[in-house]
PDB file of C-alpha atoms in Angstrom:
ATOM      1  CA  MET A   1     264.319 -14.882  26.616  1.00 76.00           C
ATOM      2  CA  LEU A   2     266.179 -15.849  23.854  1.00 77.00           C
ATOM      3  CA  LYS A   3     266.825 -18.941  25.071  1.00 79.00           C
ATOM      4  CA  HIS A   4     263.264 -20.095  25.034  1.00 77.00           C
ATOM      5  CA  ARG A   5     261.162 -18.253  23.886  1.00 80.00           C
ATOM      6  CA  GLY A   6     263.042 -17.212  20.803  1.00 85.00           C
ATOM      7  CA  ILE A   7     261.846 -18.270  17.175  1.00 89.00           C
ATOM      8  CA  CYS A   8     264.719 -19.513  15.145  1.00 87.00           C
ATOM      9  CA  LEU A   9     265.275 -17.864  12.155  1.00 91.00           C
ATOM     10  CA  ILE A  10     267.980 -19.726  10.900  1.00 91.00           C
ATOM     11  CA  GLY A  11     270.836 -22.354  12.334  1.00 88.00           C
ATOM     12  CA  LEU A  12     270.016 -23.974  15.161  1.00 86.00           C
ATOM     13  CA  PRO A  13     267.029 -23.916  17.845  1.00 90.00           C
ATOM     14  CA  PRO A  14     267.366 -20.623  20.247  1.00 87.00           C
ATOM     15  CA  GLU A  15     267.597 -24.031  22.920  1.00 87.00           C
ATOM     16  CA  ASN A  16     270.547 -25.236  21.275  1.00 87.00           C
ATOM     17  CA  LEU A  17     271.905 -21.731  22.432  1.00 85.00           C
ATOM     18  CA  ALA A  18     275.743 -22.367  24.322  1.00 85.00           C
ATOM     19  CA  PHE A  19     274.665 -20.253  27.285  1.00 83.00           C
ATOM     20  CA  THR A  20     273.295 -20.791  30.652  1.00 84.00           C
ATOM     21  CA  VAL A  21     271.292 -18.372  33.313  1.00 83.00           C
ATOM     22  CA  ASP A  22     272.892 -18.210  36.392  1.00 89.00           C
ATOM     23  CA  TRP A  23     270.157 -17.328  38.558  1.00 89.00           C
ATOM     24  CA  ASN A  24     272.641 -16.145  41.868  1.00 92.00           C
ATOM     25  CA  LEU A  25     274.363 -13.525  39.698  1.00 93.00           C
ATOM     26  CA  LEU A  26     271.061 -12.300  37.671  1.00 90.00           C
ATOM     27  CA  GLN A  27     268.966 -11.777  41.412  1.00 92.00           C
ATOM     28  CA  ARG A  28     271.637  -9.428  42.963  1.00 94.00           C
ATOM     29  CA  LYS A  29     271.891  -7.896  39.035  1.00 94.00           C
ATOM     30  CA  MET A  30     268.099  -7.241  39.803  1.00 92.00           C
ATOM     31  CA  LYS A  31     268.018  -6.198  42.906  1.00 94.00           C
ATOM     32  CA  GLU A  32     270.904  -3.618  42.712  1.00 95.00           C
ATOM     33  CA  ASN A  33     268.928  -3.042  39.368  1.00 93.00           C
ATOM     34  CA  LEU A  34     265.912  -1.791  42.008  1.00 92.00           C
ATOM     35  CA  ASN A  35     268.405  -0.127  44.062  1.00 93.00           C
ATOM     36  CA  SER A  36     269.966   2.105  40.946  1.00 94.00           C
ATOM     37  CA  TYR A  37     268.047   2.689  38.151  1.00 92.00           C
ATOM     38  CA  TRP A  38     264.346   2.456  39.863  1.00 90.00           C
ATOM     39  CA  VAL A  39     265.208   4.587  43.479  1.00 91.00           C
ATOM     40  CA  SER A  40     266.971   7.005  41.001  1.00 91.00           C
ATOM     41  CA  TRP A  41     263.426   7.967  39.697  1.00 88.00           C
ATOM     42  CA  THR A  42     262.582   9.068  43.657  1.00 87.00           C
ATOM     43  CA  ARG A  43     264.981  11.547  43.013  1.00 91.00           C
ATOM     44  CA  SER A  44     264.620  13.188  39.197  1.00 91.00           C
ATOM     45  CA  PRO A  45     261.995  16.045  38.897  1.00 91.00           C
ATOM     46  CA  SER A  46     262.341  14.719  35.030  1.00 91.00           C
ATOM     47  CA  LYS A  47     261.840  11.285  35.453  1.00 90.00           C
ATOM     48  CA  LEU A  48     259.183  11.714  38.352  1.00 90.00           C
ATOM     49  CA  ALA A  49     256.530  14.335  35.636  1.00 93.00           C
ATOM     50  CA  TYR A  50     257.300  11.194  33.172  1.00 93.00           C
ATOM     51  CA  LEU A  51     255.076   9.398  35.874  1.00 91.00           C
ATOM     52  CA  LEU A  52     252.401  11.724  35.303  1.00 92.00           C
ATOM     53  CA  THR A  53     251.548  10.308  31.894  1.00 95.00           C
ATOM     54  CA  ASP A  54     250.037   6.953  31.050  1.00 96.00           C
ATOM     55  CA  SER A  55     252.814   5.742  29.258  1.00 95.00           C
ATOM     56  CA  GLY A  56     255.518   6.853  32.737  1.00 93.00           C
ATOM     57  CA  ILE A  57     253.093   4.436  34.938  1.00 93.00           C
ATOM     58  CA  GLU A  58     252.734   1.677  32.336  1.00 95.00           C
ATOM     59  CA  TRP A  59     257.265   1.798  32.614  1.00 93.00           C
ATOM     60  CA  ALA A  60     257.069   2.260  35.880  1.00 93.00           C
ATOM     61  CA  VAL A  61     254.734  -0.082  37.255  1.00 94.00           C
ATOM     62  CA  LEU A  62     255.220  -3.950  34.727  1.00 96.00           C
ATOM     63  CA  GLY A  63     258.783  -2.842  35.359  1.00 94.00           C
ATOM     64  CA  VAL A  64     259.100  -2.939  38.705  1.00 94.00           C
ATOM     65  CA  LEU A  65     256.350  -5.827  38.827  1.00 95.00           C
ATOM     66  CA  ARG A  66     258.544  -7.805  36.111  1.00 94.00           C
ATOM     67  CA  LEU A  67     261.560  -8.048  38.453  1.00 94.00           C
ATOM     68  CA  PHE A  68     259.478  -8.800  41.533  1.00 94.00           C
ATOM     69  CA  TYR A  69     258.299 -11.597  39.436  1.00 95.00           C
ATOM     70  CA  VAL A  70     262.392 -12.853  38.311  1.00 91.00           C
ATOM     71  CA  LEU A  71     262.885 -12.639  42.016  1.00 92.00           C
ATOM     72  CA  ARG A  72     260.173 -14.871  43.479  1.00 93.00           C
ATOM     73  CA  GLU A  73     259.699 -17.306  40.400  1.00 93.00           C
ATOM     74  CA  HIS A  74     263.468 -17.686  38.877  1.00 89.00           C
ATOM     75  CA  GLU A  75     262.252 -16.839  35.359  1.00 88.00           C
ATOM     76  CA  ILE A  76     262.374 -13.941  32.703  1.00 88.00           C
ATOM     77  CA  LEU A  77     259.058 -12.842  31.339  1.00 89.00           C
ATOM     78  CA  TRP A  78     257.381  -9.999  28.846  1.00 90.00           C
ATOM     79  CA  LYS A  79     256.238  -6.511  31.430  1.00 93.00           C
ATOM     80  CA  THR A  80     252.313  -7.307  30.912  1.00 94.00           C
ATOM     81  CA  GLU A  81     252.749 -11.036  32.168  1.00 95.00           C
ATOM     82  CA  ALA A  82     254.064  -9.933  35.698  1.00 95.00           C
ATOM     83  CA  GLY A  83     251.072  -7.168  35.662  1.00 96.00           C
ATOM     84  CA  ARG A  84     248.591 -10.059  34.948  1.00 97.00           C
ATOM     85  CA  TYR A  85     250.904 -12.422  37.049  1.00 97.00           C
ATOM     86  CA  ALA A  86     250.937  -9.389  39.627  1.00 96.00           C
ATOM     87  CA  LEU A  87     247.083  -8.694  39.514  1.00 96.00           C
ATOM     88  CA  VAL A  88     246.637 -12.559  40.636  1.00 96.00           C
ATOM     89  CA  TYR A  89     249.490 -12.663  43.932  1.00 95.00           C
ATOM     90  CA  LEU A  90     249.583  -9.147  45.053  1.00 95.00           C
ATOM     91  CA  PRO A  91     246.602  -7.195  47.099  1.00 92.00           C
ATOM     92  CA  PRO A  92     244.216  -4.859  45.289  1.00 86.00           C
TER      93      PRO A  92
END
């Protein structure tokens, strides 16, 4: 996101930053995140209690949808954009 959507304040434009994204590694890390961080939510009473709040639902749903989008489309985006994507491409 920094390289493709960053805003330059000083120096070179962000698209000139000297790094690339290894999508295979990124996808492996995203899957690890789903199977560790997000699975831990199902085993923690305090995290489950947070899901009873509007902000907890927003955090969890949009967080997982963001990972879904990255794994499917090979692009990183904001959580709100992932929510809009889900409304179009996932069944009701």
